[in-house]
PDB file of C-alpha atoms in Angstrom:
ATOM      1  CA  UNK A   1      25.456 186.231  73.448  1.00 62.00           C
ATOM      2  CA  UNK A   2      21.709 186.239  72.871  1.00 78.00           C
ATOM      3  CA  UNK A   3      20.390 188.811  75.189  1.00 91.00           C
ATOM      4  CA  UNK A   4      18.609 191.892  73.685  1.00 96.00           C
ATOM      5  CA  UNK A   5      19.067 195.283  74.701  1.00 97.00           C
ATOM      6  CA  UNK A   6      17.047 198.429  75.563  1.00 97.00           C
ATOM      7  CA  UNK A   7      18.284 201.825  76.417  1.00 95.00           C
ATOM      8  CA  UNK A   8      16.069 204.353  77.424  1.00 94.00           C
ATOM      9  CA  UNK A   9      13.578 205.895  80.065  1.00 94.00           C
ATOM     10  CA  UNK A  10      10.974 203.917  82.082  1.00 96.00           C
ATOM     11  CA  UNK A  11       7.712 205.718  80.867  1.00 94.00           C
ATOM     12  CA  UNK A  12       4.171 204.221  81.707  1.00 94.00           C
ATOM     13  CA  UNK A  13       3.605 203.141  77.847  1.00 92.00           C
ATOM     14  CA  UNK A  14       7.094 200.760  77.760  1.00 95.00           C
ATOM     15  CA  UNK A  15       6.227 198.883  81.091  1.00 96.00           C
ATOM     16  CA  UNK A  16       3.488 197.796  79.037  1.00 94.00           C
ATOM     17  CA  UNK A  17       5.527 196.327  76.887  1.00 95.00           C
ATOM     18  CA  UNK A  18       8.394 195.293  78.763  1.00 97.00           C
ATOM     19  CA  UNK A  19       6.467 193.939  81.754  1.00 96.00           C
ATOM     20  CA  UNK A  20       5.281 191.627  79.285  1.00 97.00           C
ATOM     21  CA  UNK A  21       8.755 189.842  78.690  1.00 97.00           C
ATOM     22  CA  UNK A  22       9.715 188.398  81.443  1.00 97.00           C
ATOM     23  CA  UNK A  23      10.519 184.998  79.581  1.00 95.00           C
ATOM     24  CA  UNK A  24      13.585 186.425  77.774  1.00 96.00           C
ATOM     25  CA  UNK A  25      17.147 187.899  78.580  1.00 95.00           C
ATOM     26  CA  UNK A  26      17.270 192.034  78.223  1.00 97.00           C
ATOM     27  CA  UNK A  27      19.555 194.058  79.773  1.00 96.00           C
ATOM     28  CA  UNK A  28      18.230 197.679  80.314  1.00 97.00           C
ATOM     29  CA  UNK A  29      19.983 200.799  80.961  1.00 97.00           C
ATOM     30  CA  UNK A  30      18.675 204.209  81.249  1.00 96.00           C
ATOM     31  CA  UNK A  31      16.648 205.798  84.258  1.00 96.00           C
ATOM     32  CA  UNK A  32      13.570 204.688  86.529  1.00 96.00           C
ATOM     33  CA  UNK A  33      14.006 201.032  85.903  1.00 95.00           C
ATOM     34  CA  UNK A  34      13.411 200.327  89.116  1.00 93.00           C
ATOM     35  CA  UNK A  35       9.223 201.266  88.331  1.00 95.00           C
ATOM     36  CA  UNK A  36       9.168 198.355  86.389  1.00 96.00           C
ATOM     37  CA  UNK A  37       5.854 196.938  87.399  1.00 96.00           C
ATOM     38  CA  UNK A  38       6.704 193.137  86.866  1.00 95.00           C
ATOM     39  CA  UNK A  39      10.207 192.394  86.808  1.00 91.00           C
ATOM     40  CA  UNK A  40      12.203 189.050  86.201  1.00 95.00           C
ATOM     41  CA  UNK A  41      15.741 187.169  86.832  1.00 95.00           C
ATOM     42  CA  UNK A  42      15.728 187.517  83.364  1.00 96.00           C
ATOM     43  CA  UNK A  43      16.573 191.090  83.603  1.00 97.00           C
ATOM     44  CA  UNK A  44      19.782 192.944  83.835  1.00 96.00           C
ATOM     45  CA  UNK A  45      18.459 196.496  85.037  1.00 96.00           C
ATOM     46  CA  UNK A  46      21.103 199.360  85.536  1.00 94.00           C
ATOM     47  CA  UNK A  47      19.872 202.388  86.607  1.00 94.00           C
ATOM     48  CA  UNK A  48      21.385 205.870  85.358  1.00 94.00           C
ATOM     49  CA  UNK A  49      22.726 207.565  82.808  1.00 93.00           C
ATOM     50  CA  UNK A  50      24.935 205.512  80.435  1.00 92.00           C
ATOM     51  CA  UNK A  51      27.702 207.337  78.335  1.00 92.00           C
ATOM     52  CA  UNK A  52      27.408 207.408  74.126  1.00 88.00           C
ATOM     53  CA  UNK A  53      30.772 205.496  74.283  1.00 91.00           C
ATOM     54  CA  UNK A  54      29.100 203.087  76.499  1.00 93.00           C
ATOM     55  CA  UNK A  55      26.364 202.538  74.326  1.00 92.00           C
ATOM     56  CA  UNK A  56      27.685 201.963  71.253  1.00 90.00           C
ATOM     57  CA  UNK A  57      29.773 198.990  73.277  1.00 92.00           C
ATOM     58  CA  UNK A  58      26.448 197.824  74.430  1.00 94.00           C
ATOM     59  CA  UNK A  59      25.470 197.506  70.694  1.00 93.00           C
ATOM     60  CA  UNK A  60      28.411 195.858  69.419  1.00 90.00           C
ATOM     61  CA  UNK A  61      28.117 193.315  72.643  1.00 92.00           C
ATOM     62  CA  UNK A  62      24.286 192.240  72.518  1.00 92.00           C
ATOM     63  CA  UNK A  63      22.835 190.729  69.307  1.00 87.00           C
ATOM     64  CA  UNK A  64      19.432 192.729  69.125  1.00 96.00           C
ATOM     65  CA  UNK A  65      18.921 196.101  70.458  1.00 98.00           C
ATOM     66  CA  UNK A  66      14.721 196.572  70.902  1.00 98.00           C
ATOM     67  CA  UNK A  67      13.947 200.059  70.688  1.00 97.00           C
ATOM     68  CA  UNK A  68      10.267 201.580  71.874  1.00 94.00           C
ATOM     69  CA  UNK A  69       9.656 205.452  70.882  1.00 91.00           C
ATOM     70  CA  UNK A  70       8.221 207.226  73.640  1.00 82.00           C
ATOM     71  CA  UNK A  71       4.235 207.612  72.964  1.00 71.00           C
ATOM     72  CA  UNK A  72       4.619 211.107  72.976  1.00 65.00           C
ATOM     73  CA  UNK A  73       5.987 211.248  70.043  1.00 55.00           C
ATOM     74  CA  UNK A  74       4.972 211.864  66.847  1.00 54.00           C
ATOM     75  CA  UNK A  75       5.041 209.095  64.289  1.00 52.00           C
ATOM     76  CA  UNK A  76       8.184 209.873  61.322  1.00 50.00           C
ATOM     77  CA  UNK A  77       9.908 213.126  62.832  1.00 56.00           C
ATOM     78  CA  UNK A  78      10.466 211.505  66.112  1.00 72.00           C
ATOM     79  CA  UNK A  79      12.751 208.386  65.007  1.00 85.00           C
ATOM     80  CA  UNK A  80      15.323 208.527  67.160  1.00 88.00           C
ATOM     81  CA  UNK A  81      18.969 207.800  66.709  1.00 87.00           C
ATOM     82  CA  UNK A  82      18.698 203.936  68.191  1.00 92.00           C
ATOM     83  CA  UNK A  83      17.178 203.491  64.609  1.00 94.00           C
ATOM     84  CA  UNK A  84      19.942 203.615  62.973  1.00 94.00           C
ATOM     85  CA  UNK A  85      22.310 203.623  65.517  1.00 93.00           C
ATOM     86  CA  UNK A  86      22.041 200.159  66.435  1.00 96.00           C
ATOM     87  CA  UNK A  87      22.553 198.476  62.908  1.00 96.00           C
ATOM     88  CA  UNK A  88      25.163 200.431  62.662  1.00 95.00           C
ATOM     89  CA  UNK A  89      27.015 198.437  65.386  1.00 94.00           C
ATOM     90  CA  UNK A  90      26.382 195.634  63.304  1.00 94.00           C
ATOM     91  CA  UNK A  91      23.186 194.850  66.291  1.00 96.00           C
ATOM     92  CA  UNK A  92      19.900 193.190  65.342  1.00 97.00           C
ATOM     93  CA  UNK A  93      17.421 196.254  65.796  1.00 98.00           C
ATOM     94  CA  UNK A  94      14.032 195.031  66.561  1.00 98.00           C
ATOM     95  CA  UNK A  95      11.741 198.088  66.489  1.00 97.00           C
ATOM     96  CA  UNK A  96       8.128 199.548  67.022  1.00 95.00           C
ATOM     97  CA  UNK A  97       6.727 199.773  63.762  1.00 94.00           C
ATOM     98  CA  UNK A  98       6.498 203.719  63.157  1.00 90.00           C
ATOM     99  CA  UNK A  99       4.890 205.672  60.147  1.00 86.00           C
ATOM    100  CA  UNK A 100       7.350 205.874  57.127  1.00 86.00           C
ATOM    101  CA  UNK A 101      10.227 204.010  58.534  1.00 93.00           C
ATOM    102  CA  UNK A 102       9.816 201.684  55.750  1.00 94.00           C
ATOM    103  CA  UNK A 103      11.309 204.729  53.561  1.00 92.00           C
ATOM    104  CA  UNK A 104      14.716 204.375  55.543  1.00 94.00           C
ATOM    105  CA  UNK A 105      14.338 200.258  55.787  1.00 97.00           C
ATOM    106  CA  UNK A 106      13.175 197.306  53.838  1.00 98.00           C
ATOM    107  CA  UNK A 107      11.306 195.886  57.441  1.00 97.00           C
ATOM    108  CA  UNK A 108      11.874 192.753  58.137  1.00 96.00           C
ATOM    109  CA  UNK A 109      15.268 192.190  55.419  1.00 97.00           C
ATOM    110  CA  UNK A 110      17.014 195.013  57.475  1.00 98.00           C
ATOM    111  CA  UNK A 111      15.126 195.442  60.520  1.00 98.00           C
ATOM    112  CA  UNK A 112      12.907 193.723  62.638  1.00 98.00           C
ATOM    113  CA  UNK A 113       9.658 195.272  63.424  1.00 98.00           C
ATOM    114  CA  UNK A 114       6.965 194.847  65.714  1.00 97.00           C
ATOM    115  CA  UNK A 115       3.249 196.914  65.708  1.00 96.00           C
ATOM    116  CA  UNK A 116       2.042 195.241  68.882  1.00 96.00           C
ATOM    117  CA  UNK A 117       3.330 193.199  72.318  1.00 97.00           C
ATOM    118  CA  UNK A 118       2.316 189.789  70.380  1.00 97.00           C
ATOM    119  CA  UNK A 119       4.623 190.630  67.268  1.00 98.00           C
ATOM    120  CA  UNK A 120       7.593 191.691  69.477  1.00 98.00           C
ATOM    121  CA  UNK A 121       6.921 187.954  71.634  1.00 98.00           C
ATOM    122  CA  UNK A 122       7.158 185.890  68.472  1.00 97.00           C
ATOM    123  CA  UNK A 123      10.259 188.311  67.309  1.00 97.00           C
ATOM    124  CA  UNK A 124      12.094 187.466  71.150  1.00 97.00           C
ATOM    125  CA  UNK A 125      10.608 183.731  70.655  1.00 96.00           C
ATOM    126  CA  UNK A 126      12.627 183.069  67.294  1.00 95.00           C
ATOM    127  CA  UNK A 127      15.267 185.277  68.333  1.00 93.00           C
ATOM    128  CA  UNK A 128      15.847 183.072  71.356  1.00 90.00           C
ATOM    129  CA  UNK A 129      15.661 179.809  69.072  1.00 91.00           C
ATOM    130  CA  UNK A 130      17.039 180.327  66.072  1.00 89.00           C
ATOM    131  CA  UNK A 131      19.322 183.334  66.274  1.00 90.00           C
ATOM    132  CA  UNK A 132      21.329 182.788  63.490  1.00 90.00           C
ATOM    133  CA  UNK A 133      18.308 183.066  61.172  1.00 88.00           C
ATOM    134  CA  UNK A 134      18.598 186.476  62.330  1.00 94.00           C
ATOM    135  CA  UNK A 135      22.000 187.447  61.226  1.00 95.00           C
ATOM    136  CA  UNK A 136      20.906 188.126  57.318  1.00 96.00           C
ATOM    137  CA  UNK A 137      18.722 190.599  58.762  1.00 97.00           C
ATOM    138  CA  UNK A 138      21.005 191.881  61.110  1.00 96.00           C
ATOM    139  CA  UNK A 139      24.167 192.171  58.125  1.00 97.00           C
ATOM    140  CA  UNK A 140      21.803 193.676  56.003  1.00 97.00           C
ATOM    141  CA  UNK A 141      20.590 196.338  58.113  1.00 98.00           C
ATOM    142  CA  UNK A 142      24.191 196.950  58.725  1.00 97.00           C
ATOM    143  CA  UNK A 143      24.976 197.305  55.380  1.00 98.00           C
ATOM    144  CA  UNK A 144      22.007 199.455  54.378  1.00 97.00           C
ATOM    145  CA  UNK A 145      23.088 201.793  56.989  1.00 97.00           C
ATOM    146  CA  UNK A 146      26.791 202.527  56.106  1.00 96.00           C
ATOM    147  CA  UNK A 147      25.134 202.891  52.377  1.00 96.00           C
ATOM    148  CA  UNK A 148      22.562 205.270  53.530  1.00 94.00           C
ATOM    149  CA  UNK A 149      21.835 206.601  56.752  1.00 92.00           C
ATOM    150  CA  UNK A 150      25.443 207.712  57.783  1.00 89.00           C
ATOM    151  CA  UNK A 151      25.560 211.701  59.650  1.00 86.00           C
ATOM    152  CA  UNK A 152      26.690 212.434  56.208  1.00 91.00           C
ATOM    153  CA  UNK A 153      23.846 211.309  54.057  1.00 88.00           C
ATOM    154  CA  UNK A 154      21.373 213.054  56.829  1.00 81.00           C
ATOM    155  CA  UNK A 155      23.235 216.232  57.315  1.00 87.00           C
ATOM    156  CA  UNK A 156      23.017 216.174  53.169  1.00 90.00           C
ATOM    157  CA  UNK A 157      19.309 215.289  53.251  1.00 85.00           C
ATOM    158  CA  UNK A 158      18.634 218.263  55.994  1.00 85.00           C
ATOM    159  CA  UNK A 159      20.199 220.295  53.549  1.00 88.00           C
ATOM    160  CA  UNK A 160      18.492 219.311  50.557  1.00 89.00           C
ATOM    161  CA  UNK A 161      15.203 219.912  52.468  1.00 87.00           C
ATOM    162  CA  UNK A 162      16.491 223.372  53.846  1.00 87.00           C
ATOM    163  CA  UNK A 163      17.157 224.534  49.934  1.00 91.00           C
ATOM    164  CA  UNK A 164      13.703 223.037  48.504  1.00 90.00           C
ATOM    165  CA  UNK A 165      11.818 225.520  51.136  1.00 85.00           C
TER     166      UNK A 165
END
């Protein structure tokens, strides 16, 4: 199936983005959908909360997950889970290019990344003709996530920070 995914919050800063892709297949889930200010038949909008067990079957059933930090947030100690969530599920991530995440990723071998609306286009573009050029990218960010960025290895890196203060 090569329909993306986003799960997440309407906020004012991601209909910017996501009015913008009306052209391709996303599913959303999350709450306030429904503000969307230019919507599509291209869209598979669900309202509401969605369980974790439900989400991690959404990963393992779309190819790319696209994930879009909330604005308010502040660039490296804000990455949310979806960052490494995602590839973990073996999913595509395609993500907003955020300050230091190349210390967790090699972009573009393990993730895809995108630092404007024109970037994330030409990602959804490819994505939607070429898919499997994707899937090194997406095995590798799989792998590199299992090797690295398991609850383990950040509890153990929490730690390791907590002791050097």
């Amino acid at each position: 199936m090569n329909k993306s995914y986003f799960c997440g919050a309407w906020t004012e800063d991601r209909d910017e983005v996501f009015s913008k892709l009306t052209d391709f297949d996303i599913i959303f889930r999350g709450w306030n959908w429904d503000k969307l200010s230019k919507t599509s038949s291209n869209f598979d909008i669900s309202n509401g909360t969605i369980s974790l067990d439900d989400q991690l079957k959404d990963y393992n059933k779309y190819f790319a997950v696209i994930n879009k930090h909330q604005i308010n947030n502040t660039p490296i100690s804000s990455l949310n889970l979806r960052v490494f969530e995602a590839p973990s599920c073996g999913a595509l991530l395609i993500n907003d290019y955020r300050e230091g995440l190349e210390n967790y990723f090699d972009l573009e071998k393990e993730i895809c990344v995108y630092n404007c609306i024109e970037d994330l286009i030409e990602t959804l573009e490819r994505l939607k003709k070429e898919p499997k050029v994707f899937d090194k990218i997406r095995e590798n960010g799989y792998r590199r996530v299992l090797n690295e960025h398991t609850y383990a290895h950040r509890l153990t890196e929490v730690h390791r920070l907590f002791n050097e203060m």
